[in-house]
mmCIF file with all atom_site columns, C-alpha atoms in Angstrom:
data_model
loop_
_atom_site.group_PDB
_atom_site.id
_atom_site.type_symbol
_atom_site.label_atom_id
_atom_site.label_alt_id
_atom_site.label_comp_id
_atom_site.label_asym_id
_atom_site.label_entity_id
_atom_site.label_seq_id
_atom_site.pdbx_PDB_ins_code
_atom_site.Cartn_x
_atom_site.Cartn_y
_atom_site.Cartn_z
_atom_site.occupancy
_atom_site.B_iso_or_equiv
_atom_site.pdbx_formal_charge
_atom_site.auth_seq_id
_atom_site.auth_comp_id
_atom_site.auth_asym_id
_atom_site.auth_atom_id
_atom_site.pdbx_PDB_model_num
ATOM 1   C CA . MET V 1 1   ? 101.209 110.793 95.611  1.00 85.00 ? 134 MET V CA 1
ATOM 2   C CA . GLN V 1 2   ? 102.365 114.655 95.715  1.00 86.00 ? 135 GLN V CA 1
ATOM 3   C CA . GLN V 1 3   ? 102.133 114.504 91.926  1.00 92.00 ? 136 GLN V CA 1
ATOM 4   C CA . PHE V 1 4   ? 99.364  111.850 90.804  1.00 94.00 ? 137 PHE V CA 1
ATOM 5   C CA . VAL V 1 5   ? 96.723  113.489 93.303  1.00 94.00 ? 138 VAL V CA 1
ATOM 6   C CA . PRO V 1 6   ? 96.444  116.597 91.754  1.00 95.00 ? 139 PRO V CA 1
ATOM 7   C CA . ALA V 1 7   ? 96.813  115.267 88.547  1.00 96.00 ? 140 ALA V CA 1
ATOM 8   C CA . TYR V 1 8   ? 93.569  112.727 89.211  1.00 97.00 ? 141 TYR V CA 1
ATOM 9   C CA . LEU V 1 9   ? 91.404  115.532 90.350  1.00 96.00 ? 142 LEU V CA 1
ATOM 10  C CA . HIS V 1 10  ? 92.523  118.437 88.404  1.00 96.00 ? 143 HIS V CA 1
ATOM 11  C CA . ARG V 1 11  ? 91.660  115.876 85.567  1.00 96.00 ? 144 ARG V CA 1
ATOM 12  C CA . LEU V 1 12  ? 88.408  114.782 87.174  1.00 97.00 ? 145 LEU V CA 1
ATOM 13  C CA . ALA V 1 13  ? 87.358  118.101 87.976  1.00 97.00 ? 146 ALA V CA 1
ATOM 14  C CA . GLY V 1 14  ? 87.285  119.091 84.367  1.00 96.00 ? 147 GLY V CA 1
ATOM 15  C CA . ARG V 1 15  ? 85.399  116.277 83.341  1.00 97.00 ? 148 ARG V CA 1
ATOM 16  C CA . LEU V 1 16  ? 82.487  117.482 85.528  1.00 97.00 ? 149 LEU V CA 1
ATOM 17  C CA . ALA V 1 17  ? 83.159  121.277 84.187  1.00 96.00 ? 150 ALA V CA 1
ATOM 18  C CA . ASP V 1 18  ? 79.718  121.237 82.988  1.00 95.00 ? 151 ASP V CA 1
ATOM 19  C CA . TYR V 1 19  ? 77.607  120.653 86.179  1.00 94.00 ? 152 TYR V CA 1
ATOM 20  C CA . ALA V 1 20  ? 80.283  122.244 88.310  1.00 95.00 ? 153 ALA V CA 1
ATOM 21  C CA . ASP V 1 21  ? 82.837  125.325 88.521  1.00 95.00 ? 154 ASP V CA 1
ATOM 22  C CA . PRO V 1 22  ? 86.065  122.764 88.243  1.00 96.00 ? 155 PRO V CA 1
ATOM 23  C CA . GLN V 1 23  ? 88.169  125.381 90.643  1.00 96.00 ? 156 GLN V CA 1
ATOM 24  C CA . ARG V 1 24  ? 85.416  124.757 93.282  1.00 97.00 ? 157 ARG V CA 1
ATOM 25  C CA . THR V 1 25  ? 85.866  120.917 92.405  1.00 97.00 ? 158 THR V CA 1
ATOM 26  C CA . VAL V 1 26  ? 88.821  120.813 92.889  1.00 97.00 ? 159 VAL V CA 1
ATOM 27  C CA . GLY V 1 27  ? 88.803  122.238 96.261  1.00 97.00 ? 160 GLY V CA 1
ATOM 28  C CA . THR V 1 28  ? 85.553  119.791 97.346  1.00 97.00 ? 161 THR V CA 1
ATOM 29  C CA . LEU V 1 29  ? 86.848  116.412 95.576  1.00 96.00 ? 162 LEU V CA 1
ATOM 30  C CA . HIS V 1 30  ? 90.192  117.723 97.813  1.00 95.00 ? 163 HIS V CA 1
ATOM 31  C CA . ALA V 1 31  ? 88.484  118.760 101.134 1.00 95.00 ? 164 ALA V CA 1
ATOM 32  C CA . ALA V 1 32  ? 86.383  115.016 100.673 1.00 94.00 ? 165 ALA V CA 1
ATOM 33  C CA . VAL V 1 33  ? 90.213  112.873 100.019 1.00 93.00 ? 166 VAL V CA 1
ATOM 34  C CA . MET V 1 34  ? 91.107  115.082 103.615 1.00 92.00 ? 167 MET V CA 1
ATOM 35  C CA . ASN V 1 35  ? 87.910  113.810 105.685 1.00 91.00 ? 168 ASN V CA 1
ATOM 36  C CA . MET V 1 36  ? 88.306  110.234 104.279 1.00 91.00 ? 169 MET V CA 1
ATOM 37  C CA . LEU V 1 37  ? 92.119  110.303 106.121 1.00 89.00 ? 170 LEU V CA 1
ATOM 38  C CA . ASP V 1 38  ? 90.520  111.978 108.790 1.00 85.00 ? 171 ASP V CA 1
ATOM 39  C CA . GLY V 1 39  ? 88.044  108.733 109.934 1.00 68.00 ? 172 GLY V CA 1
ATOM 40  C CA . THR V 1 40  ? 85.359  110.862 109.849 1.00 62.00 ? 173 THR V CA 1
ATOM 41  C CA . ALA V 1 41  ? 83.008  108.699 107.429 1.00 58.00 ? 174 ALA V CA 1
ATOM 42  C CA . GLY V 1 42  ? 81.144  106.805 110.266 1.00 68.00 ? 175 GLY V CA 1
ATOM 43  C CA . GLU V 1 43  ? 79.124  104.118 109.318 1.00 78.00 ? 176 GLU V CA 1
ATOM 44  C CA . CYS V 1 44  ? 78.766  104.906 105.376 1.00 87.00 ? 177 CYS V CA 1
ATOM 45  C CA . SER V 1 45  ? 81.232  104.105 103.054 1.00 93.00 ? 178 SER V CA 1
ATOM 46  C CA . LEU V 1 46  ? 84.053  107.046 102.022 1.00 95.00 ? 179 LEU V CA 1
ATOM 47  C CA . GLU V 1 47  ? 81.924  106.622 98.863  1.00 96.00 ? 180 GLU V CA 1
ATOM 48  C CA . GLY V 1 48  ? 78.887  107.637 100.848 1.00 94.00 ? 181 GLY V CA 1
ATOM 49  C CA . LEU V 1 49  ? 81.283  110.742 102.500 1.00 94.00 ? 182 LEU V CA 1
ATOM 50  C CA . LEU V 1 50  ? 82.305  112.186 98.834  1.00 95.00 ? 183 LEU V CA 1
ATOM 51  C CA . ARG V 1 51  ? 79.007  111.229 97.808  1.00 96.00 ? 184 ARG V CA 1
ATOM 52  C CA . THR V 1 52  ? 77.221  114.030 100.832 1.00 95.00 ? 185 THR V CA 1
ATOM 53  C CA . MET V 1 53  ? 80.225  117.082 100.377 1.00 95.00 ? 186 MET V CA 1
ATOM 54  C CA . LEU V 1 54  ? 79.293  117.152 96.235  1.00 97.00 ? 187 LEU V CA 1
ATOM 55  C CA . ALA V 1 55  ? 75.782  117.207 96.696  1.00 96.00 ? 188 ALA V CA 1
ATOM 56  C CA . GLU V 1 56  ? 76.418  119.434 99.900  1.00 96.00 ? 189 GLU V CA 1
ATOM 57  C CA . GLN V 1 57  ? 78.942  122.079 98.267  1.00 96.00 ? 190 GLN V CA 1
ATOM 58  C CA . LEU V 1 58  ? 78.921  121.914 94.565  1.00 96.00 ? 191 LEU V CA 1
ATOM 59  C CA . GLN V 1 59  ? 74.718  121.007 94.205  1.00 96.00 ? 192 GLN V CA 1
ATOM 60  C CA . LEU V 1 60  ? 76.235  118.070 92.269  1.00 96.00 ? 193 LEU V CA 1
ATOM 61  C CA . ASP V 1 61  ? 73.749  115.108 91.499  1.00 96.00 ? 194 ASP V CA 1
ATOM 62  C CA . TRP V 1 62  ? 75.373  111.487 92.099  1.00 97.00 ? 195 TRP V CA 1
ATOM 63  C CA . PRO V 1 63  ? 74.845  110.023 88.382  1.00 97.00 ? 196 PRO V CA 1
ATOM 64  C CA . ASP V 1 64  ? 76.320  113.835 86.703  1.00 97.00 ? 197 ASP V CA 1
ATOM 65  C CA . TYR V 1 65  ? 80.118  112.492 89.108  1.00 97.00 ? 198 TYR V CA 1
ATOM 66  C CA . GLN V 1 66  ? 79.150  108.978 88.220  1.00 97.00 ? 199 GLN V CA 1
ATOM 67  C CA . ALA V 1 67  ? 79.128  109.722 84.184  1.00 97.00 ? 200 ALA V CA 1
ATOM 68  C CA . GLY V 1 68  ? 82.124  112.589 84.365  1.00 97.00 ? 201 GLY V CA 1
ATOM 69  C CA . LEU V 1 69  ? 84.166  109.849 87.040  1.00 98.00 ? 202 LEU V CA 1
ATOM 70  C CA . ALA V 1 70  ? 83.472  107.495 84.015  1.00 97.00 ? 203 ALA V CA 1
ATOM 71  C CA . ALA V 1 71  ? 84.687  110.062 81.381  1.00 97.00 ? 204 ALA V CA 1
ATOM 72  C CA . PHE V 1 72  ? 87.427  110.018 82.668  1.00 97.00 ? 205 PHE V CA 1
ATOM 73  C CA . CYS V 1 73  ? 88.781  106.772 83.307  1.00 97.00 ? 206 CYS V CA 1
ATOM 74  C CA . ARG V 1 74  ? 87.742  106.124 79.522  1.00 97.00 ? 207 ARG V CA 1
ATOM 75  C CA . GLU V 1 75  ? 89.548  109.262 77.989  1.00 96.00 ? 208 GLU V CA 1
ATOM 76  C CA . ASP V 1 76  ? 91.921  110.559 80.531  1.00 97.00 ? 209 ASP V CA 1
ATOM 77  C CA . LEU V 1 77  ? 93.165  107.922 83.387  1.00 97.00 ? 210 LEU V CA 1
ATOM 78  C CA . ASP V 1 78  ? 96.533  106.627 81.518  1.00 96.00 ? 211 ASP V CA 1
ATOM 79  C CA . GLU V 1 79  ? 97.508  110.057 81.079  1.00 96.00 ? 212 GLU V CA 1
ATOM 80  C CA . LEU V 1 80  ? 98.563  109.543 84.644  1.00 97.00 ? 213 LEU V CA 1
ATOM 81  C CA . ARG V 1 81  ? 100.473 106.241 83.472  1.00 96.00 ? 214 ARG V CA 1
ATOM 82  C CA . PRO V 1 82  ? 103.904 108.452 83.682  1.00 95.00 ? 215 PRO V CA 1
ATOM 83  C CA . LEU V 1 83  ? 103.268 108.814 87.606  1.00 94.00 ? 216 LEU V CA 1
ATOM 84  C CA . VAL V 1 84  ? 103.621 105.818 88.240  1.00 92.00 ? 217 VAL V CA 1
ATOM 85  C CA . LYS V 1 85  ? 107.141 103.711 88.917  1.00 88.00 ? 218 LYS V CA 1
ATOM 86  C CA . PRO V 1 86  ? 106.971 100.696 89.345  1.00 91.00 ? 219 PRO V CA 1
ATOM 87  C CA . HIS V 1 87  ? 109.178 98.225  91.760  1.00 93.00 ? 220 HIS V CA 1
ATOM 88  C CA . PRO V 1 88  ? 111.083 95.564  89.086  1.00 94.00 ? 221 PRO V CA 1
ATOM 89  C CA . LEU V 1 89  ? 110.724 93.484  92.777  1.00 95.00 ? 222 LEU V CA 1
ATOM 90  C CA . ALA V 1 90  ? 107.295 93.876  93.472  1.00 94.00 ? 223 ALA V CA 1
ATOM 91  C CA . ARG V 1 91  ? 105.854 91.678  91.456  1.00 95.00 ? 224 ARG V CA 1
ATOM 92  C CA . THR V 1 92  ? 107.892 88.154  92.501  1.00 95.00 ? 225 THR V CA 1
ATOM 93  C CA . LEU V 1 93  ? 107.554 89.553  96.472  1.00 94.00 ? 226 LEU V CA 1
ATOM 94  C CA . VAL V 1 94  ? 103.779 88.991  95.767  1.00 96.00 ? 227 VAL V CA 1
ATOM 95  C CA . GLU V 1 95  ? 104.017 85.829  93.527  1.00 95.00 ? 228 GLU V CA 1
ATOM 96  C CA . CYS V 1 96  ? 106.303 84.803  96.526  1.00 93.00 ? 229 CYS V CA 1
ATOM 97  C CA . CYS V 1 97  ? 103.781 85.179  98.847  1.00 94.00 ? 230 CYS V CA 1
ATOM 98  C CA . LEU V 1 98  ? 101.189 83.541  96.081  1.00 95.00 ? 231 LEU V CA 1
ATOM 99  C CA . ALA V 1 99  ? 103.435 80.362  96.575  1.00 93.00 ? 232 ALA V CA 1
ATOM 100 C CA . ARG V 1 100 ? 103.585 80.236  99.686  1.00 92.00 ? 233 ARG V CA 1
ATOM 101 C CA . GLY V 1 101 ? 100.083 80.265  99.972  1.00 93.00 ? 234 GLY V CA 1
ATOM 102 C CA . TRP V 1 102 ? 98.908  82.820  101.276 1.00 94.00 ? 235 TRP V CA 1
ATOM 103 C CA . ARG V 1 103 ? 96.382  85.229  100.435 1.00 96.00 ? 236 ARG V CA 1
ATOM 104 C CA . VAL V 1 104 ? 97.543  88.863  99.179  1.00 97.00 ? 237 VAL V CA 1
ATOM 105 C CA . ALA V 1 105 ? 95.332  91.974  100.393 1.00 98.00 ? 238 ALA V CA 1
ATOM 106 C CA . LEU V 1 106 ? 96.155  95.393  98.702  1.00 97.00 ? 239 LEU V CA 1
ATOM 107 C CA . ALA V 1 107 ? 95.714  97.214  101.039 1.00 97.00 ? 240 ALA V CA 1
ATOM 108 C CA . THR V 1 108 ? 95.863  100.473 99.896  1.00 96.00 ? 241 THR V CA 1
ATOM 109 C CA . ASN V 1 109 ? 94.044  103.890 101.858 1.00 95.00 ? 242 ASN V CA 1
ATOM 110 C CA . PRO V 1 110 ? 90.886  103.732 100.178 1.00 96.00 ? 243 PRO V CA 1
ATOM 111 C CA . ILE V 1 111 ? 90.532  107.485 98.633  1.00 95.00 ? 244 ILE V CA 1
ATOM 112 C CA . PHE V 1 112 ? 90.618  106.453 95.372  1.00 97.00 ? 245 PHE V CA 1
ATOM 113 C CA . PRO V 1 113 ? 87.622  104.501 92.895  1.00 97.00 ? 246 PRO V CA 1
ATOM 114 C CA . LEU V 1 114 ? 88.296  100.934 92.347  1.00 98.00 ? 247 LEU V CA 1
ATOM 115 C CA . ALA V 1 115 ? 88.723  101.985 88.527  1.00 97.00 ? 248 ALA V CA 1
ATOM 116 C CA . VAL V 1 116 ? 91.791  104.195 89.198  1.00 98.00 ? 249 VAL V CA 1
ATOM 117 C CA . ILE V 1 117 ? 93.470  101.629 91.958  1.00 97.00 ? 250 ILE V CA 1
ATOM 118 C CA . GLU V 1 118 ? 92.814  98.887  89.270  1.00 97.00 ? 251 GLU V CA 1
ATOM 119 C CA . ALA V 1 119 ? 95.224  101.080 86.202  1.00 97.00 ? 252 ALA V CA 1
ATOM 120 C CA . ARG V 1 120 ? 97.435  101.913 88.979  1.00 96.00 ? 253 ARG V CA 1
ATOM 121 C CA . LEU V 1 121 ? 98.261  98.345  89.921  1.00 97.00 ? 254 LEU V CA 1
ATOM 122 C CA . THR V 1 122 ? 98.352  96.893  85.722  1.00 96.00 ? 255 THR V CA 1
ATOM 123 C CA . TRP V 1 123 ? 100.609 99.840  86.002  1.00 96.00 ? 256 TRP V CA 1
ATOM 124 C CA . GLY V 1 124 ? 102.707 99.049  88.601  1.00 94.00 ? 257 GLY V CA 1
ATOM 125 C CA . GLY V 1 125 ? 102.787 95.309  86.311  1.00 95.00 ? 258 GLY V CA 1
ATOM 126 C CA . LEU V 1 126 ? 100.037 93.585  89.182  1.00 97.00 ? 259 LEU V CA 1
ATOM 127 C CA . GLY V 1 127 ? 97.015  93.625  87.305  1.00 95.00 ? 260 GLY V CA 1
ATOM 128 C CA . ASP V 1 128 ? 96.732  90.688  86.969  1.00 97.00 ? 261 ASP V CA 1
ATOM 129 C CA . LEU V 1 129 ? 97.329  88.895  90.504  1.00 98.00 ? 262 LEU V CA 1
ATOM 130 C CA . PRO V 1 130 ? 94.610  88.066  92.731  1.00 97.00 ? 263 PRO V CA 1
ATOM 131 C CA . PHE V 1 131 ? 94.584  90.437  95.076  1.00 97.00 ? 264 PHE V CA 1
ATOM 132 C CA . HIS V 1 132 ? 91.468  89.770  97.643  1.00 96.00 ? 265 HIS V CA 1
ATOM 133 C CA . PRO V 1 133 ? 90.181  91.753  98.909  1.00 96.00 ? 266 PRO V CA 1
ATOM 134 C CA . VAL V 1 134 ? 90.806  95.162  97.373  1.00 97.00 ? 267 VAL V CA 1
ATOM 135 C CA . THR V 1 135 ? 90.302  98.185  99.788  1.00 97.00 ? 268 THR V CA 1
ATOM 136 C CA . SER V 1 136 ? 88.817  101.321 97.598  1.00 97.00 ? 269 SER V CA 1
ATOM 137 C CA . TYR V 1 137 ? 86.461  103.807 98.551  1.00 96.00 ? 270 TYR V CA 1
ATOM 138 C CA . GLU V 1 138 ? 82.992  102.444 97.091  1.00 96.00 ? 271 GLU V CA 1
ATOM 139 C CA . THR V 1 139 ? 83.599  99.053  100.499 1.00 94.00 ? 272 THR V CA 1
ATOM 140 C CA . CYS V 1 140 ? 85.731  100.985 102.558 1.00 95.00 ? 273 CYS V CA 1
ATOM 141 C CA . ARG V 1 141 ? 84.376  103.038 105.580 1.00 93.00 ? 274 ARG V CA 1
ATOM 142 C CA . HIS V 1 142 ? 88.103  104.353 107.169 1.00 94.00 ? 275 HIS V CA 1
ATOM 143 C CA . CYS V 1 143 ? 91.649  105.254 106.250 1.00 94.00 ? 276 CYS V CA 1
ATOM 144 C CA . LYS V 1 144 ? 94.503  104.482 107.510 1.00 94.00 ? 277 LYS V CA 1
ATOM 145 C CA . PRO V 1 145 ? 96.295  104.777 110.285 1.00 92.00 ? 278 PRO V CA 1
ATOM 146 C CA . HIS V 1 146 ? 92.275  104.356 111.952 1.00 92.00 ? 279 HIS V CA 1
ATOM 147 C CA . VAL V 1 147 ? 91.752  101.386 113.924 1.00 92.00 ? 280 VAL V CA 1
ATOM 148 C CA . GLY V 1 148 ? 88.378  101.224 111.523 1.00 93.00 ? 281 GLY V CA 1
ATOM 149 C CA . PHE V 1 149 ? 90.692  100.479 108.428 1.00 95.00 ? 282 PHE V CA 1
ATOM 150 C CA . PHE V 1 150 ? 92.038  97.604  110.429 1.00 96.00 ? 283 PHE V CA 1
ATOM 151 C CA . THR V 1 151 ? 89.732  96.256  111.919 1.00 94.00 ? 284 THR V CA 1
ATOM 152 C CA . ASP V 1 152 ? 87.288  95.750  109.032 1.00 95.00 ? 285 ASP V CA 1
ATOM 153 C CA . LEU V 1 153 ? 90.440  93.989  107.114 1.00 96.00 ? 286 LEU V CA 1
ATOM 154 C CA . LEU V 1 154 ? 90.330  91.537  109.203 1.00 97.00 ? 287 LEU V CA 1
ATOM 155 C CA . THR V 1 155 ? 86.835  90.691  109.695 1.00 96.00 ? 288 THR V CA 1
ATOM 156 C CA . GLU V 1 156 ? 86.563  90.566  105.692 1.00 95.00 ? 289 GLU V CA 1
ATOM 157 C CA . LEU V 1 157 ? 89.705  87.975  105.744 1.00 96.00 ? 290 LEU V CA 1
ATOM 158 C CA . ASP V 1 158 ? 88.597  86.317  108.404 1.00 96.00 ? 291 ASP V CA 1
ATOM 159 C CA . LEU V 1 159 ? 91.427  86.468  110.569 1.00 96.00 ? 292 LEU V CA 1
ATOM 160 C CA . GLU V 1 160 ? 93.165  87.364  113.992 1.00 97.00 ? 293 GLU V CA 1
ATOM 161 C CA . PRO V 1 161 ? 95.503  90.208  114.117 1.00 97.00 ? 294 PRO V CA 1
ATOM 162 C CA . PRO V 1 162 ? 98.896  87.800  114.728 1.00 96.00 ? 295 PRO V CA 1
ATOM 163 C CA . ALA V 1 163 ? 98.090  85.508  111.485 1.00 96.00 ? 296 ALA V CA 1
ATOM 164 C CA . CYS V 1 164 ? 98.474  88.435  109.070 1.00 96.00 ? 297 CYS V CA 1
ATOM 165 C CA . LEU V 1 165 ? 101.744 90.703  108.370 1.00 95.00 ? 298 LEU V CA 1
ATOM 166 C CA . MET V 1 166 ? 101.202 94.785  107.426 1.00 97.00 ? 299 MET V CA 1
ATOM 167 C CA . VAL V 1 167 ? 103.552 95.585  104.708 1.00 96.00 ? 300 VAL V CA 1
ATOM 168 C CA . GLY V 1 168 ? 103.630 99.341  103.448 1.00 96.00 ? 301 GLY V CA 1
ATOM 169 C CA . ASN V 1 169 ? 106.570 102.258 103.446 1.00 94.00 ? 302 ASN V CA 1
ATOM 170 C CA . ASP V 1 170 ? 104.375 104.524 105.643 1.00 95.00 ? 303 ASP V CA 1
ATOM 171 C CA . THR V 1 171 ? 105.898 104.686 109.316 1.00 94.00 ? 304 THR V CA 1
ATOM 172 C CA . LEU V 1 172 ? 102.593 105.957 110.048 1.00 93.00 ? 305 LEU V CA 1
ATOM 173 C CA . HIS V 1 173 ? 99.258  104.560 107.969 1.00 94.00 ? 306 HIS V CA 1
ATOM 174 C CA . ASP V 1 174 ? 101.027 101.305 107.948 1.00 96.00 ? 307 ASP V CA 1
ATOM 175 C CA . LEU V 1 175 ? 102.244 100.836 111.079 1.00 96.00 ? 308 LEU V CA 1
ATOM 176 C CA . ALA V 1 176 ? 99.584  101.673 112.811 1.00 95.00 ? 309 ALA V CA 1
ATOM 177 C CA . ALA V 1 177 ? 98.890  98.372  112.149 1.00 96.00 ? 310 ALA V CA 1
ATOM 178 C CA . ALA V 1 178 ? 100.412 97.270  115.012 1.00 95.00 ? 311 ALA V CA 1
ATOM 179 C CA . ARG V 1 179 ? 99.009  99.450  117.472 1.00 93.00 ? 312 ARG V CA 1
ATOM 180 C CA . TYR V 1 180 ? 96.271  96.724  116.563 1.00 93.00 ? 313 TYR V CA 1
ATOM 181 C CA . GLY V 1 181 ? 98.231  93.372  116.612 1.00 95.00 ? 314 GLY V CA 1
ATOM 182 C CA . LEU V 1 182 ? 99.200  93.152  113.769 1.00 96.00 ? 315 LEU V CA 1
ATOM 183 C CA . PRO V 1 183 ? 102.520 92.206  113.007 1.00 96.00 ? 316 PRO V CA 1
ATOM 184 C CA . THR V 1 184 ? 104.622 95.307  110.653 1.00 97.00 ? 317 THR V CA 1
ATOM 185 C CA . CYS V 1 185 ? 107.334 95.336  108.091 1.00 96.00 ? 318 CYS V CA 1
ATOM 186 C CA . LEU V 1 186 ? 108.973 98.675  106.892 1.00 96.00 ? 319 LEU V CA 1
ATOM 187 C CA . LEU V 1 187 ? 109.845 98.869  103.066 1.00 95.00 ? 320 LEU V CA 1
ATOM 188 C CA . THR V 1 188 ? 111.984 101.657 102.998 1.00 94.00 ? 321 THR V CA 1
ATOM 189 C CA . THR V 1 189 ? 112.963 101.718 99.390  1.00 90.00 ? 322 THR V CA 1
ATOM 190 C CA . TRP V 1 190 ? 110.038 104.517 98.993  1.00 89.00 ? 323 TRP V CA 1
ATOM 191 C CA . ARG V 1 191 ? 109.850 105.296 103.186 1.00 93.00 ? 324 ARG V CA 1
ATOM 192 C CA . ILE V 1 192 ? 107.490 107.998 103.981 1.00 93.00 ? 325 ILE V CA 1
ATOM 193 C CA . ASP V 1 193 ? 108.436 109.361 107.322 1.00 92.00 ? 326 ASP V CA 1
ATOM 194 C CA . ARG V 1 194 ? 104.929 111.621 109.175 1.00 87.00 ? 327 ARG V CA 1
ATOM 195 C CA . PRO V 1 195 ? 105.602 113.762 111.621 1.00 83.00 ? 328 PRO V CA 1
ATOM 196 C CA . GLY V 1 196 ? 104.029 111.986 114.950 1.00 77.00 ? 329 GLY V CA 1
ATOM 197 C CA . SER V 1 197 ? 104.542 108.501 114.407 1.00 76.00 ? 330 SER V CA 1
ATOM 198 C CA . ARG V 1 198 ? 106.056 106.109 116.737 1.00 79.00 ? 331 ARG V CA 1
ATOM 199 C CA . PHE V 1 199 ? 105.259 102.634 115.486 1.00 87.00 ? 332 PHE V CA 1
ATOM 200 C CA . PRO V 1 200 ? 108.127 101.122 115.574 1.00 89.00 ? 333 PRO V CA 1
ATOM 201 C CA . ALA V 1 201 ? 108.328 98.240  112.996 1.00 95.00 ? 334 ALA V CA 1
ATOM 202 C CA . ASP V 1 202 ? 108.653 94.325  113.233 1.00 95.00 ? 335 ASP V CA 1
ATOM 203 C CA . TRP V 1 203 ? 111.078 94.454  110.317 1.00 95.00 ? 336 TRP V CA 1
ATOM 204 C CA . GLU V 1 204 ? 112.393 96.955  107.914 1.00 95.00 ? 337 GLU V CA 1
ATOM 205 C CA . GLY V 1 205 ? 114.753 96.977  104.860 1.00 96.00 ? 338 GLY V CA 1
ATOM 206 C CA . GLU V 1 206 ? 114.371 96.936  100.921 1.00 95.00 ? 339 GLU V CA 1
ATOM 207 C CA . HIS V 1 207 ? 112.465 95.051  98.976  1.00 94.00 ? 340 HIS V CA 1
ATOM 208 C CA . HIS V 1 208 ? 115.731 92.808  97.237  1.00 94.00 ? 341 HIS V CA 1
ATOM 209 C CA . ALA V 1 209 ? 115.558 91.523  101.321 1.00 94.00 ? 342 ALA V CA 1
ATOM 210 C CA . LEU V 1 210 ? 111.956 91.470  102.149 1.00 93.00 ? 343 LEU V CA 1
ATOM 211 C CA . LEU V 1 211 ? 112.014 89.242  99.290  1.00 92.00 ? 344 LEU V CA 1
ATOM 212 C CA . GLU V 1 212 ? 115.766 87.286  100.631 1.00 91.00 ? 345 GLU V CA 1
ATOM 213 C CA . LEU V 1 213 ? 113.477 86.638  103.618 1.00 88.00 ? 346 LEU V CA 1
ATOM 214 C CA . LEU V 1 214 ? 110.893 85.648  102.570 1.00 84.00 ? 347 LEU V CA 1
ATOM 215 C CA . CYS V 1 215 ? 111.378 82.966  99.869  1.00 78.00 ? 348 CYS V CA 1
ATOM 216 C CA . ALA V 1 216 ? 113.863 82.105  102.034 1.00 77.00 ? 349 ALA V CA 1
ATOM 217 C CA . GLU V 1 217 ? 111.977 78.642  102.331 1.00 60.00 ? 350 GLU V CA 1
ATOM 218 C CA . LEU V 1 218 ? 110.963 77.821  99.131  1.00 53.00 ? 351 LEU V CA 1
#
């Protein structure tokens, strides 16, 4: 993500150069991402937060932004493919969960539009799997670790916290789900430790160990 996000912002800003200075656009887009992560969108969607910031700081009309985003997705997005590294067991893990009759939600931090998230899924070899819901800035009001991210997701799934399992590699953003009653699983393959995170996982290990655990009864 430390490579992907800057590349994404600079490429997108370039597609908006007819409407705003690219350097200022990058700064505004980055600030919008930081505000999303801070959980400051309130009752509007994260897309609404972005729309407001673009209008106030760049005087950028939303239709112009959407046109630039569409051009970026059409012409530039695939060039970011090398920055996404698939894990060879990711697809097998998801298919194992589906074989057990479980619903699988893609609970990624929704700082991107759906088109970018779908591209990353495709690059990871997961684009054809039936994730539902898929979190994106069009539909989400909060980012992890904000409580609203988890409560909104549970509402959409129509499930109570103990009926779910939050799986991720981030000791704060993902394991914060434990604070709201969700069992948690920390994938340590690409573990991200953040300062101040004190949420123990109910289970932790690498992909192959989780696969053995999930497929034990199949």
